[in-house]
Amino acid sequence: MAALETAPETLREARPKAAPRTKPAGAPKLQDTARIIIFAAALVMFFIPLVASAAFGFTLPGKGFTLEPLTDALAGTDFAAQLFTTLELAVLSTLGSLVLLVPTLLFLHLKAPKMLRLTEWLSVVPYVVPAIALVGGANLFFRNVAPSFLVSTYSLVPFYMVLTLPLVYRSLDAGIRALDVQTLFAASASLGAKPRQTLLHVVLPNMRAALLGSALLSCAMVLGEYALASLLLHSTFPVFMVQVGMNQPRAAAALSFLTILATWLLLASLSSVTARRGTKKSTTKGGSR
Amino acid sequence: MTIELDKAADRPEAVQTPPPSKTSRKTTHNTTRKAPGKLAGWLGALPLLVFLSVFLIAPIATNIFTSFRVDGQFSLEPMAKLFEPQYRDAFIQTINLSLLTAAVGGVLGFILAWALATGTKPAWLRNLVLSFSAVASQMGGVALAFAFIATLGVQGLATRIILSLTGWNLSENIQLASFFGLALVYLYFQVPLMAILMLPAFGSLKKQWPEAAYSLGASRFRYLADVALPIMWPPIVGALLLLFANSFSAYATAYALAGGRVNLVPILIGFFISGDVMADESFAAALVTGMIVIVVAAMGLRTLLERRTNKWLR
């Protein structure tokens, strides 16, 4: 490495043409200021809507900080019920995805790696079908096949599982790939462990980061989902927020601020979960989504 | 597979006596499993496959089927109706909005990605921006719409501050419930999304490449044009296509901000499904099909480019 780096250096010394040499020497200062300006601008842009929604939602002219707009808007509504429904849906669809995907993926990695190409391809399909398109198709299909299915709020759960599939599938798959389950199972079997013991005591604890990461992603997505819930006529928190926003913009801003904050916390804790894992591979995987 | 066999071969000499039978059974099982492996694979994937066929494939198939049928007969009429001025205009508007936010978001996001990828100077600042970009790229939806109303709406914070400072009423010039207002709000997630998508591509430009080019006497421009650009353009275009699809399929933000005031495909679909407009099942399905076709085209192209990219970017 060192030899490689010094070689061009000597070559450059030999060359009288100074143009390429002065650039690396003079440019960094200018580039560093440019970078700092870009970072600062990005931070300001990210924060302005947050600050504004907090300021707009939690103050009244001439009164300073107050919870009044929020409490006024929420009084007499079944706000708590809707929030609870959304939380319930988030938990159920997250659990559903994990219960469906973890055993399937482990099984396929162990017994039939060739099938993974098909399931991976399928897992990306929801990316191509926007939520608004899925709801159109779901409406048509289930009205003909099982008319009573869409009535229950819980009917949203499988659709949320589908919508979060690309993210959840990939983060679980990456977690399993990083493990080399075949070897783990073989090694632990040779030590006398039953497959179930291996699964519970070796594989799942090692997948903690992947499990946690996919759960956080799934929760964050479900908490903000609006298209499916509103068009299938279920009242969830985002639907409630739009109703409030029709005539109480301050309360809507306050709720938005709290929602954005909660989502940021969820997703920021996700990046710290993946950061602790620390491999460069996992971040590039995450990026290509 | 070979590792497994090696391990199994090593182990029996170890202390335990009962396990070897288990491992040997496993290895023989593994070697003779070739034929039933395929069946086991299908069986193992079955729950996932069934789940996806019921909740993803069947709805899409029903939708596409319905969009070619009127009163139980095959017909191209619903699809043809997409070309009526009102609906054609919706598609054109949505495509324009997606092109605009993908282009502007792409340029700004590329600059941000460049700063993130090459800058290490104030590490805390860089990390802060990086983690917020990752989060902001996933934002959107109702909350973002109201946050922007609180910023740039008639009584928004920024509007009031600018009004009191300069006397210029921002909200008269920037209507959030308009084409450009929506574009502005979309940029909030498009810019960081582009940055996050471009980071791996920047990261894989090897440091040695510019050194090699300069040592051969290339100018900076020459390096960018002949080395960096040919390698970077597939991921750039791929990311732009994803931004396009992302913006094309956004519904919640657009609905909460503009309702029916902007003629966009997702909003039209929403109106048809919720029954605000006359219930024409086939035409609603045709709108959805049209949308799927456009998003599939964008994402399909991206997949092709991604394959090209993987050749270089490791």
Coordinates of C-alpha atoms in Angstrom, one line a residue:
Chain A
M1 CA 0.0 0.0 0.0
A2 CA 2.7 2.5 1.1
A3 CA 4.7 1.7 -2.1
L4 CA 1.6 2.3 -4.2
E5 CA 1.0 5.6 -2.6
T6 CA 4.5 6.9 -2.9
A7 CA 5.0 5.8 -6.4
P8 CA 2.6 8.4 -8.0
E9 CA 4.1 11.0 -5.7
T10 CA 7.6 10.5 -7.1
L11 CA 6.1 10.5 -10.6
R12 CA 4.4 13.8 -9.9
E13 CA 7.7 15.2 -8.6
A14 CA 9.3 14.3 -11.8
R15 CA 6.7 16.0 -13.9
P16 CA 7.1 19.7 -14.2
K17 CA 3.4 20.1 -15.0
A18 CA 2.1 21.4 -11.7
A19 CA -1.6 21.6 -12.4
P20 CA -2.7 18.3 -10.8
R21 CA -0.4 18.8 -7.9
T22 CA -1.6 22.2 -6.8
K23 CA -5.2 21.0 -6.8
P24 CA -5.0 18.5 -3.9
A25 CA -2.9 21.0 -2.0
G26 CA -5.1 24.1 -2.5
A27 CA -8.6 22.6 -2.9
P28 CA -9.2 21.0 0.5
K29 CA -9.7 24.4 2.3
L30 CA -12.3 25.5 -0.2
Q31 CA -14.0 22.1 -0.2
D32 CA -14.1 22.0 3.6
T33 CA -15.9 25.3 3.8
A34 CA -18.2 24.1 1.0
R35 CA -19.0 21.0 3.0
I36 CA -19.7 22.8 6.2
I37 CA -22.0 25.1 4.4
I38 CA -23.8 22.2 2.8
F39 CA -24.1 20.4 6.2
A40 CA -25.4 23.5 7.9
A41 CA -27.9 24.2 5.1
A42 CA -29.2 20.6 5.3
L43 CA -29.6 20.7 9.1
V44 CA -31.5 24.0 8.9
M45 CA -33.8 22.6 6.2
F46 CA -34.4 19.4 8.2
F47 CA -35.3 21.4 11.3
I48 CA -37.3 24.3 10.1
P49 CA -40.6 22.3 9.6
L50 CA -40.1 20.6 13.0
V51 CA -39.5 23.9 14.8
A52 CA -42.3 25.5 13.0
S53 CA -44.8 22.8 13.8
A54 CA -43.8 22.9 17.5
A55 CA -44.0 26.7 17.6
F56 CA -47.3 26.8 15.7
G57 CA -48.9 23.9 17.6
F58 CA -47.9 24.8 21.1
T59 CA -48.2 28.5 21.3
L60 CA -51.1 31.0 20.9
P61 CA -50.5 34.6 20.0
G62 CA -49.8 36.6 23.1
K63 CA -49.9 33.6 25.4
G64 CA -46.6 31.8 25.0
F65 CA -46.3 28.1 25.4
T66 CA -49.7 26.4 25.9
L67 CA -51.3 23.0 25.4
E68 CA -54.6 24.7 24.8
P69 CA -54.9 24.1 21.0
L70 CA -54.2 20.4 21.5
T71 CA -56.4 19.8 24.5
D72 CA -59.3 21.8 22.9
A73 CA -59.1 19.7 19.8
L74 CA -58.8 16.4 21.6
A75 CA -61.6 17.1 24.1
G76 CA -64.7 15.0 23.3
T77 CA -63.0 12.9 20.6
D78 CA -62.1 9.3 20.8
F79 CA -58.5 10.3 20.2
A80 CA -57.1 7.7 22.6
A81 CA -59.0 4.9 21.0
Q82 CA -57.6 5.8 17.5
L83 CA -54.1 6.1 18.8
F84 CA -54.5 2.8 20.6
T85 CA -55.8 1.2 17.3
T86 CA -52.7 2.4 15.5
L87 CA -50.3 1.2 18.1
E88 CA -52.1 -2.2 18.1
L89 CA -51.9 -2.4 14.4
A90 CA -48.2 -1.6 14.5
V91 CA -47.5 -4.3 17.0
L92 CA -49.7 -6.9 15.3
S93 CA -48.2 -6.4 11.8
T94 CA -44.7 -6.3 13.2
L95 CA -45.2 -9.6 15.0
G96 CA -47.0 -11.0 12.0
S97 CA -44.1 -10.2 9.7
L98 CA -41.6 -11.7 12.1
V99 CA -43.6 -14.8 12.7
L100 CA -44.1 -15.3 8.9
L101 CA -40.6 -14.3 7.7
V102 CA -38.1 -15.5 10.4
P103 CA -39.0 -19.3 10.2
T104 CA -39.4 -19.1 6.4
L105 CA -36.1 -17.4 5.8
L106 CA -34.2 -19.6 8.2
F107 CA -35.7 -22.7 6.6
L108 CA -34.9 -21.6 3.1
H109 CA -31.3 -20.6 4.0
L110 CA -30.8 -24.0 5.6
K111 CA -32.6 -26.3 3.3
A112 CA -33.3 -24.6 0.0
P113 CA -31.1 -21.6 -0.7
K114 CA -32.2 -21.7 -4.4
M115 CA -35.8 -20.7 -3.4
L116 CA -34.4 -17.5 -1.9
R117 CA -34.1 -16.0 -5.4
L118 CA -37.9 -16.3 -5.9
T119 CA -38.8 -15.0 -2.4
E120 CA -36.5 -12.1 -2.7
W121 CA -37.9 -11.2 -6.0
L122 CA -41.4 -11.4 -4.5
S123 CA -40.4 -9.3 -1.6
V124 CA -39.6 -6.4 -3.8
V125 CA -43.0 -6.4 -5.6
P126 CA -44.7 -4.2 -3.0
Y127 CA -42.1 -1.6 -3.9
V128 CA -43.5 -1.5 -7.4
V129 CA -47.1 -1.5 -6.2
P130 CA -47.8 1.8 -4.4
A131 CA -50.1 1.6 -1.3
I132 CA -52.8 3.5 -3.2
A133 CA -52.7 0.9 -6.0
L134 CA -52.8 -2.0 -3.6
V135 CA -55.8 -0.6 -1.9
G136 CA -57.6 -0.4 -5.2
G137 CA -56.9 -4.0 -6.0
A138 CA -57.7 -5.2 -2.5
N139 CA -61.0 -3.4 -2.6
L140 CA -62.0 -5.2 -5.8
F141 CA -60.7 -8.6 -4.9
F142 CA -62.0 -8.9 -1.3
R143 CA -65.4 -7.4 -2.2
N144 CA -65.9 -10.2 -4.6
V145 CA -64.3 -13.0 -2.6
A146 CA -64.9 -12.3 1.1
P147 CA -67.1 -9.2 1.4
S148 CA -67.0 -9.1 5.2
F149 CA -63.2 -9.3 5.5
L150 CA -62.5 -5.6 5.0
V151 CA -65.0 -4.5 7.6
S152 CA -62.7 -5.3 10.6
T153 CA -59.9 -2.9 11.4
Y154 CA -57.6 -5.9 11.8
S155 CA -58.0 -6.6 8.1
L156 CA -55.3 -3.9 7.7
V157 CA -52.7 -6.1 9.4
P158 CA -51.9 -8.3 6.4
F159 CA -51.7 -5.3 4.1
Y160 CA -49.4 -3.5 6.4
M161 CA -47.3 -6.7 6.4
V162 CA -47.2 -6.6 2.6
L163 CA -46.3 -2.9 2.6
T164 CA -43.4 -3.3 5.0
L165 CA -42.2 -6.5 3.4
P166 CA -39.4 -5.1 1.2
L167 CA -37.8 -3.4 4.2
V168 CA -38.4 -6.2 6.8
Y169 CA -37.4 -9.0 4.4
R170 CA -34.1 -7.3 3.5
S171 CA -33.1 -6.5 6.9
L172 CA -33.8 -10.0 8.2
D173 CA -32.2 -11.6 5.2
A174 CA -29.1 -9.5 5.7
G175 CA -29.0 -10.5 9.4
I176 CA -29.2 -14.2 8.5
R177 CA -26.6 -13.9 5.7
A178 CA -24.2 -12.4 8.2
L179 CA -24.6 -15.4 10.4
D180 CA -23.8 -18.4 8.1
V181 CA -26.6 -20.5 9.7
Q182 CA -25.6 -23.7 7.9
T183 CA -22.3 -23.8 9.8
L184 CA -23.9 -22.7 13.0
F185 CA -26.4 -25.5 12.9
A186 CA -23.8 -28.1 11.9
A187 CA -21.4 -26.9 14.7
S188 CA -24.0 -26.9 17.3
A189 CA -25.4 -30.2 16.2
S190 CA -22.0 -31.7 16.5
L191 CA -21.9 -30.5 20.1
G192 CA -25.1 -32.4 20.7
A193 CA -27.7 -29.7 20.4
K194 CA -31.1 -30.3 19.0
P195 CA -32.1 -28.0 16.1
R196 CA -34.6 -26.3 18.4
Q197 CA -31.9 -25.6 21.0
T198 CA -29.7 -24.2 18.3
L199 CA -32.5 -22.0 17.1
L200 CA -33.4 -20.6 20.5
H201 CA -29.9 -20.3 22.0
V202 CA -27.6 -19.7 19.1
V203 CA -29.4 -18.3 16.0
L204 CA -32.1 -16.0 17.4
P205 CA -29.8 -14.3 20.0
N206 CA -27.4 -13.6 17.2
M207 CA -30.1 -12.1 15.1
R208 CA -31.1 -9.6 17.8
A209 CA -30.0 -6.6 15.8
A210 CA -31.7 -7.7 12.6
L211 CA -34.9 -8.5 14.5
L212 CA -34.9 -5.3 16.4
G213 CA -34.1 -3.3 13.2
S214 CA -36.9 -4.8 11.2
A215 CA -39.4 -4.4 14.0
L216 CA -38.5 -0.7 14.3
L217 CA -38.8 -0.1 10.6
S218 CA -42.1 -1.9 10.4
C219 CA -43.5 0.1 13.4
A220 CA -42.4 3.4 12.0
M221 CA -44.1 2.7 8.7
V222 CA -47.3 1.5 10.2
L223 CA -47.6 4.5 12.5
G224 CA -47.6 6.9 9.6
E225 CA -49.7 4.9 7.1
Y226 CA -52.6 6.9 5.8
A227 CA -53.7 5.7 2.3
L228 CA -54.9 2.2 3.2
A229 CA -56.5 3.1 6.5
S230 CA -58.4 6.1 5.1
L231 CA -59.6 4.5 1.9
L232 CA -60.7 1.2 3.6
L233 CA -62.6 3.5 6.0
H234 CA -60.8 2.6 9.2
S235 CA -60.1 5.3 11.7
T236 CA -56.4 5.2 12.7
F237 CA -54.3 8.0 14.1
P238 CA -53.2 9.5 10.8
V239 CA -56.8 9.5 9.6
F240 CA -57.8 11.3 12.8
M241 CA -55.0 13.8 12.2
V242 CA -56.3 14.7 8.8
Q243 CA -59.8 15.2 10.3
V244 CA -58.4 17.5 13.0
G245 CA -56.4 19.4 10.4
M246 CA -59.5 20.3 8.5
N247 CA -60.5 23.0 11.0
Q248 CA -57.9 23.0 13.8
P249 CA -54.5 23.6 12.1
R250 CA -52.8 24.4 15.4
A251 CA -53.8 21.1 17.0
A252 CA -52.8 19.3 13.8
A253 CA -49.4 20.9 13.9
A254 CA -49.0 19.9 17.5
L255 CA -49.9 16.3 16.7
S256 CA -47.6 16.4 13.6
F257 CA -44.7 17.5 15.8
L258 CA -45.3 14.7 18.2
T259 CA -45.7 12.2 15.4
I260 CA -42.6 13.3 13.6
L261 CA -40.7 13.2 16.9
A262 CA -41.8 9.7 17.7
T263 CA -40.9 8.5 14.2
W264 CA -37.5 10.1 14.3
L265 CA -36.8 8.5 17.6
L266 CA -37.9 5.1 16.3
L267 CA -35.8 5.4 13.2
A268 CA -32.8 7.1 14.9
S269 CA -32.7 4.3 17.4
L270 CA -32.7 2.0 14.4
S271 CA -29.6 3.6 12.9
S272 CA -27.9 3.3 16.3
V273 CA -28.8 -0.4 16.4
T274 CA -27.3 -1.0 13.0
A275 CA -24.3 1.2 13.8
R276 CA -23.5 -0.9 16.7
R277 CA -23.3 -3.8 14.4
G278 CA -20.9 -1.6 12.7
T279 CA -20.3 -3.4 9.4
K280 CA -20.0 -1.4 6.3
K281 CA -22.0 -4.0 4.4
S282 CA -25.1 -3.5 6.4
T283 CA -25.2 0.3 5.7
T284 CA -24.8 -0.2 2.0
K285 CA -27.6 -2.7 2.1
G286 CA -29.7 -0.2 3.9
G287 CA -28.8 2.5 1.5
S288 CA -29.8 0.6 -1.6
R289 CA -33.3 0.4 -0.5
Chain B
M1 CA -21.6 -27.4 2.3
T2 CA -18.0 -28.4 2.3
I3 CA -17.4 -26.6 5.7
E4 CA -20.2 -28.7 7.1
L5 CA -18.7 -31.9 6.0
D6 CA -15.3 -30.9 7.3
K7 CA -16.7 -30.1 10.7
A8 CA -18.6 -33.3 10.8
A9 CA -15.5 -35.2 9.9
D10 CA -13.5 -33.5 12.6
R11 CA -15.9 -33.9 15.4
P12 CA -16.3 -37.7 15.9
E13 CA -12.8 -37.9 17.3
A14 CA -13.8 -35.5 20.1
V15 CA -15.1 -36.6 23.4
Q16 CA -18.7 -37.2 22.8
T17 CA -20.0 -40.5 21.5
P18 CA -23.7 -40.0 21.1
P19 CA -23.5 -36.8 18.8
P20 CA -21.5 -38.4 16.0
S21 CA -24.5 -40.5 15.0
K22 CA -26.5 -37.4 14.8
T23 CA -24.0 -35.5 12.7
S24 CA -23.3 -38.4 10.5
R25 CA -27.0 -38.8 9.9
K26 CA -27.2 -35.1 9.1
T27 CA -24.4 -35.3 6.6
T28 CA -25.8 -38.3 4.9
H29 CA -29.1 -36.6 4.9
N30 CA -27.4 -33.6 3.3
T31 CA -25.8 -35.5 0.5
T32 CA -28.8 -37.6 -0.4
R33 CA -31.2 -34.7 -0.1
K34 CA -30.7 -33.4 -3.7
A35 CA -34.1 -34.5 -5.1
P36 CA -36.4 -33.9 -2.1
G37 CA -34.6 -30.5 -1.5
K38 CA -36.7 -28.8 -4.1
L39 CA -39.9 -30.1 -2.6
A40 CA -38.8 -29.1 0.9
G41 CA -38.0 -25.6 -0.5
W42 CA -41.5 -25.2 -1.9
L43 CA -43.0 -26.5 1.3
G44 CA -40.9 -24.1 3.5
A45 CA -41.7 -21.2 1.3
L46 CA -45.4 -22.1 1.1
P47 CA -46.7 -19.9 4.0
L48 CA -45.0 -16.9 2.5
L49 CA -46.1 -17.7 -1.0
V50 CA -49.7 -18.3 0.0
F51 CA -49.7 -15.1 2.1
L52 CA -48.4 -13.0 -0.8
S53 CA -50.7 -14.6 -3.4
V54 CA -53.8 -13.7 -1.3
F55 CA -52.8 -10.2 -0.2
L56 CA -50.6 -9.0 -3.0
I57 CA -50.8 -11.0 -6.2
A58 CA -54.6 -11.6 -6.2
P59 CA -55.5 -7.9 -5.6
I60 CA -53.1 -6.8 -8.4
A61 CA -54.4 -9.5 -10.8
T62 CA -58.0 -8.6 -10.0
N63 CA -57.3 -5.0 -10.6
I64 CA -55.7 -5.5 -14.0
F65 CA -58.4 -8.0 -15.0
T66 CA -61.1 -5.5 -14.0
S67 CA -59.5 -2.7 -15.9
F68 CA -60.1 -4.6 -19.2
R69 CA -63.7 -5.5 -18.5
V70 CA -67.0 -3.6 -18.8
D71 CA -70.2 -5.4 -17.8
G72 CA -68.5 -8.8 -17.8
Q73 CA -67.1 -8.4 -21.3
F74 CA -63.5 -7.7 -22.5
S75 CA -63.1 -4.1 -23.4
L76 CA -60.4 -1.6 -23.9
E77 CA -62.8 1.3 -23.1
P78 CA -61.6 1.9 -19.5
M79 CA -58.0 2.1 -20.6
A80 CA -58.9 4.3 -23.5
K81 CA -60.7 6.6 -21.1
L82 CA -57.3 7.3 -19.5
F83 CA -56.6 9.5 -22.5
E84 CA -59.5 11.8 -22.0
P85 CA -58.2 15.3 -21.4
Q86 CA -59.0 15.4 -17.7
Y87 CA -57.2 12.2 -16.8
R88 CA -54.4 12.6 -19.3
D89 CA -53.8 15.9 -17.6
A90 CA -53.6 14.1 -14.2
F91 CA -51.0 11.7 -15.6
I92 CA -49.0 14.6 -17.1
Q93 CA -49.2 16.6 -13.9
T94 CA -48.0 13.7 -11.8
I95 CA -45.2 12.9 -14.2
N96 CA -44.1 16.5 -14.2
L97 CA -44.2 16.7 -10.4
S98 CA -42.2 13.5 -10.2
L99 CA -39.7 14.6 -12.8
L100 CA -39.3 18.0 -11.1
T101 CA -38.8 16.6 -7.6
A102 CA -36.5 13.9 -8.9
A103 CA -34.4 16.3 -10.8
V104 CA -34.1 19.0 -8.1
G105 CA -34.0 16.5 -5.3
G106 CA -31.4 14.5 -7.3
V107 CA -29.1 17.5 -7.8
L108 CA -29.3 18.7 -4.2
G109 CA -29.1 15.2 -2.8
F110 CA -26.1 14.5 -4.9
I111 CA -24.3 17.5 -3.5
L112 CA -25.3 16.4 0.0
A113 CA -24.0 12.9 -0.7
W114 CA -20.8 14.3 -2.0
A115 CA -20.3 16.3 1.2
L116 CA -21.2 13.3 3.3
A117 CA -19.0 10.9 1.4
T118 CA -15.9 13.0 1.1
G119 CA -16.0 15.2 4.2
T120 CA -14.8 14.0 7.6
K121 CA -13.8 17.3 9.1
P122 CA -16.3 18.1 11.8
A123 CA -17.2 14.4 12.5
W124 CA -20.1 15.2 14.8
L125 CA -21.7 17.5 12.2
R126 CA -21.3 15.0 9.5
N127 CA -22.8 12.2 11.6
L128 CA -25.7 14.3 12.7
V129 CA -26.5 15.2 9.1
L130 CA -26.1 11.6 8.0
S131 CA -28.4 10.1 10.6
F132 CA -31.0 12.9 10.0
S133 CA -30.8 12.2 6.3
A134 CA -31.5 8.6 6.9
V135 CA -34.6 9.4 9.0
A136 CA -35.9 12.3 6.8
S137 CA -35.7 10.1 3.7
Q138 CA -38.4 7.9 5.2
M139 CA -40.6 10.8 6.3
G140 CA -43.6 11.9 4.5
G141 CA -47.2 11.4 5.0
V142 CA -49.8 13.4 6.9
A143 CA -47.5 14.7 9.6
L144 CA -45.0 16.2 7.1
A145 CA -47.9 18.0 5.3
F146 CA -49.1 19.7 8.5
A147 CA -45.5 20.6 9.5
F148 CA -45.2 22.4 6.2
I149 CA -48.5 24.2 6.7
A150 CA -47.2 25.3 10.1
T151 CA -44.1 26.6 8.3
L152 CA -45.3 28.2 5.1
G153 CA -49.0 28.4 5.5
V154 CA -50.9 31.7 5.9
Q155 CA -50.1 31.7 9.6
G156 CA -47.0 29.6 9.4
L157 CA -43.9 30.5 11.4
A158 CA -41.7 31.3 8.4
T159 CA -44.4 33.3 6.8
R160 CA -45.0 35.4 9.9
I161 CA -41.3 36.0 10.5
I162 CA -40.6 37.1 6.9
L163 CA -43.7 39.2 6.9
S164 CA -42.6 41.1 10.1
L165 CA -39.1 41.5 8.8
T166 CA -39.6 42.5 5.2
G167 CA -43.3 43.0 4.8
W168 CA -43.5 40.4 2.1
N169 CA -46.3 37.9 2.4
L170 CA -44.8 34.6 1.5
S171 CA -48.0 32.7 1.5
E172 CA -49.4 34.8 -1.3
N173 CA -46.6 33.6 -3.6
I174 CA -46.1 30.1 -2.3
Q175 CA -49.3 28.2 -2.3
L176 CA -48.7 24.9 -0.5
A177 CA -51.8 23.4 -2.1
S178 CA -50.4 23.9 -5.6
F179 CA -48.1 22.1 -8.0
F180 CA -45.0 23.9 -6.8
G181 CA -46.0 23.8 -3.2
L182 CA -46.3 20.1 -3.3
A183 CA -42.9 19.9 -5.1
L184 CA -41.4 21.9 -2.3
V185 CA -42.8 19.6 0.4
Y186 CA -41.7 16.4 -1.5
L187 CA -38.2 17.7 -1.6
Y188 CA -38.1 17.3 2.1
F189 CA -37.8 13.5 1.7
Q190 CA -36.5 13.4 -1.9
V191 CA -33.2 15.2 -1.2
P192 CA -32.1 13.0 1.8
L193 CA -33.3 9.9 -0.1
M194 CA -31.0 10.7 -3.0
A195 CA -28.2 11.4 -0.6
I196 CA -28.7 8.0 1.1
L197 CA -28.9 6.2 -2.2
M198 CA -25.8 7.8 -3.6
L199 CA -23.6 7.2 -0.5
P200 CA -22.6 3.6 -1.4
A201 CA -21.7 4.7 -4.9
F202 CA -19.5 7.4 -3.6
G203 CA -18.0 5.1 -1.1
S204 CA -16.9 2.7 -3.8
L205 CA -15.0 5.2 -5.9
K206 CA -11.5 4.0 -5.0
K207 CA -9.1 6.6 -3.8
Q208 CA -6.4 5.1 -6.0
W209 CA -8.3 5.9 -9.2
P210 CA -7.9 9.6 -9.1
E211 CA -4.3 9.1 -8.0
A212 CA -3.7 6.8 -10.9
A213 CA -5.3 9.2 -13.3
Y214 CA -3.4 12.2 -12.1
S215 CA -0.1 10.3 -12.1
L216 CA -0.8 9.6 -15.8
G217 CA -1.2 13.3 -16.4
A218 CA -5.0 13.5 -16.5
S219 CA -6.6 16.8 -15.4
R220 CA -9.3 16.7 -12.8
F221 CA -12.0 17.2 -15.5
R222 CA -10.5 14.4 -17.5
Y223 CA -10.7 12.1 -14.5
L224 CA -14.3 13.0 -13.8
A225 CA -15.3 12.6 -17.4
D226 CA -13.4 9.4 -18.2
V227 CA -13.3 7.5 -14.9
A228 CA -15.8 8.8 -12.4
L229 CA -18.8 9.5 -14.6
P230 CA -18.9 6.2 -16.6
I231 CA -18.9 4.4 -13.3
M232 CA -21.3 6.7 -11.5
W233 CA -24.0 7.2 -14.0
P234 CA -25.9 3.9 -13.6
P235 CA -26.3 4.4 -9.8
I236 CA -27.2 8.1 -10.4
V237 CA -29.9 7.3 -13.0
G238 CA -31.1 4.4 -10.9
A239 CA -31.5 6.6 -7.8
L240 CA -33.3 9.2 -9.9
L241 CA -35.7 6.6 -11.1
L242 CA -36.4 5.5 -7.6
L243 CA -37.1 9.2 -6.6
F244 CA -39.4 9.4 -9.6
A245 CA -41.4 6.3 -8.5
N246 CA -41.4 7.5 -4.9
S247 CA -42.9 10.8 -5.8
F248 CA -45.3 9.3 -8.3
S249 CA -46.9 7.0 -5.7
A250 CA -47.0 9.5 -2.8
Y251 CA -50.6 9.9 -1.7
A252 CA -50.9 10.9 2.0
T253 CA -48.8 14.1 1.7
A254 CA -50.5 15.3 -1.4
Y255 CA -54.0 14.5 -0.1
A256 CA -53.4 16.2 3.3
L257 CA -51.9 19.3 1.6
A258 CA -54.0 19.8 -1.5
G259 CA -57.0 17.5 -1.3
G260 CA -58.7 17.9 -4.7
R261 CA -57.0 21.1 -5.6
V262 CA -54.2 19.5 -7.6
N263 CA -55.0 17.0 -10.4
L264 CA -52.8 14.1 -9.5
V265 CA -53.2 10.4 -10.3
P266 CA -53.0 9.1 -6.7
I267 CA -55.5 11.7 -5.5
L268 CA -57.9 10.7 -8.4
I269 CA -57.6 7.1 -7.5
G270 CA -58.3 8.0 -3.9
F271 CA -61.5 9.8 -4.9
F272 CA -62.7 6.9 -7.0
I273 CA -62.1 4.3 -4.3
S274 CA -63.7 6.3 -1.5
G275 CA -66.7 6.8 -3.8
D276 CA -66.7 10.6 -3.9
V277 CA -66.9 10.4 -7.7
M278 CA -69.3 8.2 -9.6
A279 CA -68.6 4.5 -8.9
D280 CA -67.0 3.3 -12.1
E281 CA -65.2 0.2 -11.0
S282 CA -63.5 -0.5 -14.3
F283 CA -62.2 3.0 -14.8
A284 CA -60.8 3.2 -11.2
A285 CA -59.1 -0.1 -11.9
A286 CA -57.7 1.3 -15.2
L287 CA -56.3 4.3 -13.3
V288 CA -54.5 2.0 -10.9
T289 CA -53.2 -0.1 -13.8
G290 CA -51.9 3.0 -15.5
M291 CA -50.1 4.0 -12.3
I292 CA -48.6 0.5 -11.8
V293 CA -47.4 0.5 -15.4
I294 CA -45.5 3.7 -14.9
V295 CA -44.0 2.8 -11.5
V296 CA -43.1 -0.7 -12.8
A297 CA -41.3 0.8 -15.8
A298 CA -39.3 3.2 -13.6
M299 CA -38.3 0.5 -11.1
G300 CA -37.6 -2.1 -13.8
L301 CA -35.2 0.2 -15.5
R302 CA -33.6 0.8 -12.1
T303 CA -33.1 -3.0 -11.6
L304 CA -31.4 -3.2 -15.0
L305 CA -29.1 -0.4 -14.1
E306 CA -28.4 -1.9 -10.7
R307 CA -27.2 -5.0 -12.4
R308 CA -24.8 -2.9 -14.4
T309 CA -23.7 -1.1 -11.3
N310 CA -22.9 -4.2 -9.4
K311 CA -20.2 -5.0 -11.9
W312 CA -18.1 -2.0 -10.7
L313 CA -19.3 -1.1 -7.2
R314 CA -18.4 -3.7 -4.7

